[in-house]
Tab-separated table of C-alpha atoms in Angstrom:
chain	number	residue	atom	x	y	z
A	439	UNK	CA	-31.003	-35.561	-27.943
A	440	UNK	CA	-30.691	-32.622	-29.576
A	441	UNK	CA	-33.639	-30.102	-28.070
A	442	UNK	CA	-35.810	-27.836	-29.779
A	443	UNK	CA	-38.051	-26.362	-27.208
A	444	UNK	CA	-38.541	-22.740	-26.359
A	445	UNK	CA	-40.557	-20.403	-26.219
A	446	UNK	CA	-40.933	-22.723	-25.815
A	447	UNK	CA	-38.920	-24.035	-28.646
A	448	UNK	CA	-35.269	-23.867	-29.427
A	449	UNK	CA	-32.144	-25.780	-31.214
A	450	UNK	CA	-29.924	-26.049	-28.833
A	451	UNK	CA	-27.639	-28.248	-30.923
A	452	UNK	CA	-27.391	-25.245	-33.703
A	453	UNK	CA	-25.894	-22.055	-34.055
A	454	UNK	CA	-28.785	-19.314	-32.784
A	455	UNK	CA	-28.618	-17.358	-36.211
A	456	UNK	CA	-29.803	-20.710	-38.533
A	457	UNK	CA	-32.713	-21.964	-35.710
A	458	UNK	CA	-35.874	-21.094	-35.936
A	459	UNK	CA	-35.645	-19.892	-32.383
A	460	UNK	CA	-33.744	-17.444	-33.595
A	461	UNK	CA	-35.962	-16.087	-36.096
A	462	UNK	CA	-39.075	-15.699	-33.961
A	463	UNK	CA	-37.122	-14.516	-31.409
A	464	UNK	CA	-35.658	-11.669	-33.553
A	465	UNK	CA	-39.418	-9.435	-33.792
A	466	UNK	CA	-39.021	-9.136	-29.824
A	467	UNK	CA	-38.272	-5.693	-28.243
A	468	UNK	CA	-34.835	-5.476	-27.042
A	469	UNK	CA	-35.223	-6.773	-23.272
A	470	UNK	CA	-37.496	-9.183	-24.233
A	471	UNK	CA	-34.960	-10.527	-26.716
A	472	UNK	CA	-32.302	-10.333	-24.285
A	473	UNK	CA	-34.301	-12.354	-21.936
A	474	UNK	CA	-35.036	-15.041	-24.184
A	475	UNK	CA	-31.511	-15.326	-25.684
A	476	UNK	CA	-29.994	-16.031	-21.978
A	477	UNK	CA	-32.849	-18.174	-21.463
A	478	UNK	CA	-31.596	-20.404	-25.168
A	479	UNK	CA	-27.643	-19.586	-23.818
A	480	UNK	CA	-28.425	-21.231	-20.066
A	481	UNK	CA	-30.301	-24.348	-21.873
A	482	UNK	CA	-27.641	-24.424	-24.895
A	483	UNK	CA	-25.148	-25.053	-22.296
A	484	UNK	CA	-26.345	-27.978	-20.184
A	485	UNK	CA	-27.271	-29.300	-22.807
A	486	UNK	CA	-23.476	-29.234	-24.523
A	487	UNK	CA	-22.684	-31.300	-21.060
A	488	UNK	CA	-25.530	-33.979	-21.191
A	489	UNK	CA	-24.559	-34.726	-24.938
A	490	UNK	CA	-20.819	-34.075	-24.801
A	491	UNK	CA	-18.914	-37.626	-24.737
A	492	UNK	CA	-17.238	-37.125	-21.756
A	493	UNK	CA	-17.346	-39.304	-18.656
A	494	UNK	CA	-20.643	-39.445	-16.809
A	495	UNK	CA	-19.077	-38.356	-13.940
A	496	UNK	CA	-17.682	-35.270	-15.088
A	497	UNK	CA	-20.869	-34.495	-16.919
A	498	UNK	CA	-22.671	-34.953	-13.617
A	499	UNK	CA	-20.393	-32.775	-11.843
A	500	UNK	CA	-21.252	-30.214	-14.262
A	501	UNK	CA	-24.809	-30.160	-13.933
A	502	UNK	CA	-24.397	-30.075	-10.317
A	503	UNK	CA	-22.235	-27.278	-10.519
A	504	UNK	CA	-24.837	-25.265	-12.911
A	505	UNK	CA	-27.628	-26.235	-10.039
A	506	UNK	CA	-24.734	-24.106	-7.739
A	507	UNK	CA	-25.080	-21.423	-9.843
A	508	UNK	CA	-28.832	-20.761	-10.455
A	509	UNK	CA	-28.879	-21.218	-6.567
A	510	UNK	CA	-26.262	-18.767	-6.028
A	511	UNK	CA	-28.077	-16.343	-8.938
A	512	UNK	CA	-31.258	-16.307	-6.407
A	513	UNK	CA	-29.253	-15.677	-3.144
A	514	UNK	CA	-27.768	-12.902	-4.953
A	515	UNK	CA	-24.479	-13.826	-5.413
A	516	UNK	CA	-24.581	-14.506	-9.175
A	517	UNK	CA	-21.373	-16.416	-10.626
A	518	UNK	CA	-19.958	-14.138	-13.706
A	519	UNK	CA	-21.530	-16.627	-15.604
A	520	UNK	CA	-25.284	-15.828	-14.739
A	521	UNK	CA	-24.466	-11.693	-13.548
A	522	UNK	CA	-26.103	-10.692	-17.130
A	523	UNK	CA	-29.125	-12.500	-15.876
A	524	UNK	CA	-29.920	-10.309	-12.844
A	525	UNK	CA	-31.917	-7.906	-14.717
A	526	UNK	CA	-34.100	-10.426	-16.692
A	527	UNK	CA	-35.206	-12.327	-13.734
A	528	UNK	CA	-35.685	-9.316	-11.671
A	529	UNK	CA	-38.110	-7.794	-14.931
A	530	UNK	CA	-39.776	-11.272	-16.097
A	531	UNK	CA	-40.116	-12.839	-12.751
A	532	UNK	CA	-38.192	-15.696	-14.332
A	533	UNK	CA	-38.444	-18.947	-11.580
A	534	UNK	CA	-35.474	-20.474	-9.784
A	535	UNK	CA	-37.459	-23.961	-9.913
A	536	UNK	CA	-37.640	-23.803	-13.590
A	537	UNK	CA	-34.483	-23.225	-14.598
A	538	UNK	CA	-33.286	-26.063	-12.290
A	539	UNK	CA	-36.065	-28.358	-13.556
A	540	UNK	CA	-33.956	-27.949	-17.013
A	541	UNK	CA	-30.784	-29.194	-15.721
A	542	UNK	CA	-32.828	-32.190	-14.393
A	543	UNK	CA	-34.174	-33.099	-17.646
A	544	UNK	CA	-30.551	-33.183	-19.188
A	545	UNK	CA	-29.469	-35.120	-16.280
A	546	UNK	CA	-31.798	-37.761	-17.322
A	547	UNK	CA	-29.853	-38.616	-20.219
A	548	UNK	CA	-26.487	-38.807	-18.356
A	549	UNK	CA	-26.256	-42.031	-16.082
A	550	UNK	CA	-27.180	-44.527	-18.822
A	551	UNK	CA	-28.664	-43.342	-22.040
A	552	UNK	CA	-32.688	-43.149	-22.027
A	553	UNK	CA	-34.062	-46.364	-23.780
A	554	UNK	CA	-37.597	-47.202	-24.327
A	555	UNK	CA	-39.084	-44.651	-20.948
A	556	UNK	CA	-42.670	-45.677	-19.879
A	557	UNK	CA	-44.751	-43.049	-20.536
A	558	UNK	CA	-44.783	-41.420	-17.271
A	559	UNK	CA	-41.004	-41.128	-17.170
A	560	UNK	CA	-41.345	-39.569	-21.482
A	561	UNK	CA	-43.843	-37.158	-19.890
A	562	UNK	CA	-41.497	-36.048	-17.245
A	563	UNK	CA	-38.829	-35.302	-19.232
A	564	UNK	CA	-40.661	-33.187	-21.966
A	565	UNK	CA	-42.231	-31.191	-18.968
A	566	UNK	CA	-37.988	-30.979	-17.530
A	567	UNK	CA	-36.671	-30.096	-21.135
A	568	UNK	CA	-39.627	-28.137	-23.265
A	569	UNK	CA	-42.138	-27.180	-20.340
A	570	UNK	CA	-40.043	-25.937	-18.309
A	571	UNK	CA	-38.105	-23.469	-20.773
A	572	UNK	CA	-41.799	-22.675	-21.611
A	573	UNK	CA	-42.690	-21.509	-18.329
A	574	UNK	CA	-39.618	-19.231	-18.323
A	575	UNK	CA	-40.324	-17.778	-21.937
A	576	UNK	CA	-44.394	-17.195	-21.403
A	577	UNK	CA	-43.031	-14.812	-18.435
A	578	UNK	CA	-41.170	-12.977	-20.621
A	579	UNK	CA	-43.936	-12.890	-23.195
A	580	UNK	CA	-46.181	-11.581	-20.892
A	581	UNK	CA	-48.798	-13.881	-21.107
A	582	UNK	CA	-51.421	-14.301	-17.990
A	583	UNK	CA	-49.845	-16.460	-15.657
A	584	UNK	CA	-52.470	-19.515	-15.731
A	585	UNK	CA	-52.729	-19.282	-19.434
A	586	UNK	CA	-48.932	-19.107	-19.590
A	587	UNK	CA	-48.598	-22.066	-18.282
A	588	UNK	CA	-51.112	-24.082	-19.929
A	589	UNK	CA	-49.265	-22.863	-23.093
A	590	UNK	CA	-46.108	-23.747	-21.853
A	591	UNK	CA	-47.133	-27.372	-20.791
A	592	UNK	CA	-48.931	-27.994	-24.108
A	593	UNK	CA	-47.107	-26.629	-26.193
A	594	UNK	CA	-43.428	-27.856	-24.758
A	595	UNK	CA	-44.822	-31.231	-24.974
A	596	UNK	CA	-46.208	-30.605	-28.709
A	597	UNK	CA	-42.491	-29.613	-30.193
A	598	UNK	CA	-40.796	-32.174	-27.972
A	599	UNK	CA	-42.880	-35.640	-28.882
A	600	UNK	CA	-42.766	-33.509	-32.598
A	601	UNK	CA	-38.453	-33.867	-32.269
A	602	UNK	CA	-38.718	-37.221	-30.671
A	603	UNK	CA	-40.530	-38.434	-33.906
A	604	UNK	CA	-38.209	-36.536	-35.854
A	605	UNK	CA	-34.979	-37.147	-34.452
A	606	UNK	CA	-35.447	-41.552	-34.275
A	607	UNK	CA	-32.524	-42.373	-36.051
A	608	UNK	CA	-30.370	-39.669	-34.975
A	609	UNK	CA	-30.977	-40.275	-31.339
A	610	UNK	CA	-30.318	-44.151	-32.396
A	611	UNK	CA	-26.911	-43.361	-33.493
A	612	UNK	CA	-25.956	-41.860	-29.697
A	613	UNK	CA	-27.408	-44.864	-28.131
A	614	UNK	CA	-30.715	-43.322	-27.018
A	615	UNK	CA	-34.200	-44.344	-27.810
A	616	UNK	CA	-37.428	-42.136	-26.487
A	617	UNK	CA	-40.365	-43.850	-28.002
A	618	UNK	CA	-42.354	-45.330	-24.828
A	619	UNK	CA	-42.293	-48.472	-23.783
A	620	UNK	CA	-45.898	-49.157	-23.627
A	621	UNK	CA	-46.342	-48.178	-27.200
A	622	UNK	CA	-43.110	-50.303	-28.273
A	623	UNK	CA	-45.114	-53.395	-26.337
A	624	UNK	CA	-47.985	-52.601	-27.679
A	625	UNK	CA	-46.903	-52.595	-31.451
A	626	UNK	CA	-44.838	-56.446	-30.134
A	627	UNK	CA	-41.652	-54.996	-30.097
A	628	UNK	CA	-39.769	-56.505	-26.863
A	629	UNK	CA	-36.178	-54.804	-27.551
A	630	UNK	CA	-35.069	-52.006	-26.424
A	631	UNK	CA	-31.713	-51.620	-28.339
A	632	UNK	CA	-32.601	-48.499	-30.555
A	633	UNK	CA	-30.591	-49.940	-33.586
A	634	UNK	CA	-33.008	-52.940	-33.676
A	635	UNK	CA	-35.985	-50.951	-32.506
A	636	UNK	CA	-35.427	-48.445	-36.053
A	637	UNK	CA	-35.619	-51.214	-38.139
A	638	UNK	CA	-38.705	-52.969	-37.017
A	639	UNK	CA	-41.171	-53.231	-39.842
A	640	UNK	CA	-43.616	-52.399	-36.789
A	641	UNK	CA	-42.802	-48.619	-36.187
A	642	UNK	CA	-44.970	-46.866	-37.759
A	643	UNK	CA	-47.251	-48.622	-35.204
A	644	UNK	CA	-45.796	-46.768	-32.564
A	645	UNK	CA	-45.095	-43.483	-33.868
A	646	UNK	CA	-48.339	-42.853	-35.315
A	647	UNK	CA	-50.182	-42.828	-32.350
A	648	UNK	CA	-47.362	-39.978	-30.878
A	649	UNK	CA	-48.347	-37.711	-33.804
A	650	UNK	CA	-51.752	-37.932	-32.924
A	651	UNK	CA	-50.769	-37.071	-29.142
A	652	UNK	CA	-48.304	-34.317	-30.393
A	653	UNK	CA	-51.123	-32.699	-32.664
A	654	UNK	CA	-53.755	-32.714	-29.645
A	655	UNK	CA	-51.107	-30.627	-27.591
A	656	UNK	CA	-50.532	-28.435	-31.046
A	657	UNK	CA	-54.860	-27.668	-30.745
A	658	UNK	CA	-54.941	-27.273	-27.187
A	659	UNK	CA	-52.103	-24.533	-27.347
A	660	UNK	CA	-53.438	-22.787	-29.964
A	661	UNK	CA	-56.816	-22.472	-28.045
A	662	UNK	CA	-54.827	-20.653	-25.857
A	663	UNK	CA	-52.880	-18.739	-28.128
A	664	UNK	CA	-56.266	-17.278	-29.929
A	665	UNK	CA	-57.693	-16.140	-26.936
A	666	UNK	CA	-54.708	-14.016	-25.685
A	667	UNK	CA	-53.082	-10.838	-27.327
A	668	UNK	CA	-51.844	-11.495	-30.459
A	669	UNK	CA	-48.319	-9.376	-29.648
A	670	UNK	CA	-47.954	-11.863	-26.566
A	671	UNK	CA	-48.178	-15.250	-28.405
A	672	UNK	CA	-46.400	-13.824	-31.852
A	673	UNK	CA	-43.186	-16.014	-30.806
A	674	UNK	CA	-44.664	-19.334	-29.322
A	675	UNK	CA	-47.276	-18.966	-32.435
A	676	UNK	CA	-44.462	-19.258	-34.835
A	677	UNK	CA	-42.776	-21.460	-32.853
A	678	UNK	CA	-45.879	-23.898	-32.989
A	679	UNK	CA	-46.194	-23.416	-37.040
A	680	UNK	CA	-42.771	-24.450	-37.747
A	681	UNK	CA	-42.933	-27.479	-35.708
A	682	UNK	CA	-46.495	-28.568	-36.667
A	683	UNK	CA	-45.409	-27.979	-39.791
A	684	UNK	CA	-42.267	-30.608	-39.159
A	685	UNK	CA	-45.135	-33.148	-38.033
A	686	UNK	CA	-47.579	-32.934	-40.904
A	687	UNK	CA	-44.401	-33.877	-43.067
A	688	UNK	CA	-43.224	-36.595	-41.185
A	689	UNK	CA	-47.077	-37.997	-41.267
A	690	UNK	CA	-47.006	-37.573	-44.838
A	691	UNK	CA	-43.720	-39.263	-45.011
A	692	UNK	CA	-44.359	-42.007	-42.905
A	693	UNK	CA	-41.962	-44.356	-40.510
A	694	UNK	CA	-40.862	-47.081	-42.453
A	695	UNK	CA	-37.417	-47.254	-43.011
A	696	UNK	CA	-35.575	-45.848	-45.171
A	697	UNK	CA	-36.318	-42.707	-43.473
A	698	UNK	CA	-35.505	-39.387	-45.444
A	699	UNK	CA	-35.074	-36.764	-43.413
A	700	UNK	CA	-37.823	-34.046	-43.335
A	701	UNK	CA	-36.864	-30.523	-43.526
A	702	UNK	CA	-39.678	-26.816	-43.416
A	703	UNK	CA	-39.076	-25.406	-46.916
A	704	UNK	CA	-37.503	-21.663	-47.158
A	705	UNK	CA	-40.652	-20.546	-48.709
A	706	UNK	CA	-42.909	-22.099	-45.690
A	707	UNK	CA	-40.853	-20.536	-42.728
A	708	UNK	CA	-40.629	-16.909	-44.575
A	709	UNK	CA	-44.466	-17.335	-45.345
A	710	UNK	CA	-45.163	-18.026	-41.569
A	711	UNK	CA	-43.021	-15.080	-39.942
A	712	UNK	CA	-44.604	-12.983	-42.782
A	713	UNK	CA	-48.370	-13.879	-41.527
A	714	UNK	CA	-47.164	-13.616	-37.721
A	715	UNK	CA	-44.414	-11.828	-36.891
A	716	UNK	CA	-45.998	-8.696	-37.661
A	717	UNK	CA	-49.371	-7.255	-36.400
């Protein structure tokens, strides 16, 4: 699937300069910035293995030789791959477990494709794919370290169930499905074969109730956004408008097929780094 979550919220799938990662990410000072773009470089990367079409073997391998590295990063032997990253998890305290709890969440898409997760297992991997890359960006933010990661779990979870919902047919076309399997059941769809699942008349029966989850995580982090500094959250803030934006349109659209896709107009993401990019 292709991520969007860091700071937490990023495209990993996408060239830096035309994600919106990019453009909150931009209004950082310069070691901040730096931080943050190794940070979207490390998760761009796995990521390029766990979607690749190569053998799931040789993707495997190359996880497990990424876990190698961060491991050999904290003993102090970094790989030339990871030497640039010395200085940013020296500054930002950035966390060996987090940045292996990444290439775990890729790795959950690489032995068989994820179809129809309970909701334990969906939970999991937000927290491995968004949460986690949140707890490394609220570090470099500077944000309180209990508050940081509150942010980081809510709001990781809000932008991932937020591409999830997004992404249905896309993810259908590579063989994956994400929607849980209790809310499938629920709704009396038995398959799990995303092709069928997309065209069930019953969908919007089980997507609806995931926008309603998505948008509690959007309020919770934003609780905790307002009562922190507003230069610490400026990133994760418009971060969390672009993608909350994303879900009010695909609310308004709905889940029936056909299903246009729903794009933030030019005018909505230059109005939202205009009100908080700059304090």
């Amino acid at each position: 699937m292709t991520l969007e979550a860091t700071a937490p919220g990023a495209n990993y799938g996408s060239s830096a300069s035309n994600s919106s990662f990019y453009a909150a990410m931009r209004i950082l000072p310069r070691d901040q910035r730096e931080a943050m773009f190794q940070i979207y470089s490390f998760c761009r990367q796995v990521d390029d293995i766990a979607d690749s079409d190569g053998p799931r073997d040789q993707r495997l391998a190359a996880l497990q030789e990424w876990r190698n590295d961060i491991d050999a990063l904290y003993q102090g032997n970094p790989p030339p791959r990871l030497k640039d990253y010395v200085a940013s998890v020296k500054t930002f305290g950035l966390k060996r477990e987090d940045f292996l709890a990444i290439v775990d969440g890729m790795e959950m898409d690489v032995p068989q494709d994820i179809r129809a997760p309970d909701m334990a297992t969906l939970d999991l991997y937000c927290d491995r794919v968004a949460s986690a890359v949140g707890r490394l960006s609220v570090r470099v933010f500077g944000l309180p370290e209990e508050d940081g990661i509150l942010l980081a779990h809510h709001l990781g979870r809000a932008l991932q169930l937020t591409n999830i919902l997004r992404d249905i047919d896309e993810d259908a076309g590579l063989g994956r499905l994400y929607l849980p399997r209790e809310a499938l059941l629920h709704a009396g769809i038995t398959s799990n074969d995303p092709n069928r699942v997309i065209a069930e008349r019953a969908l919007p029966k089980v997507c609806m109730p995931l926008t309603q989850r998505a948008k509690a995580h959007f309020e919770k982090s934003d609780e905790i956004m307002n009562r922190n500094k507003r230069r610490a959250v400026r990133a994760p803030r418009i971060m969390s408008k672009y993608y909350h934006s994303i879900l009010d349109l695909l609310i308004a659209r709905g889940f029936n097929a056909p299903r246009e896709p729903v794009r933030v107009s030019k005018v909505t993401r230059i109005l939202i780094l205009l009100r908080y990019a700059f304090i």
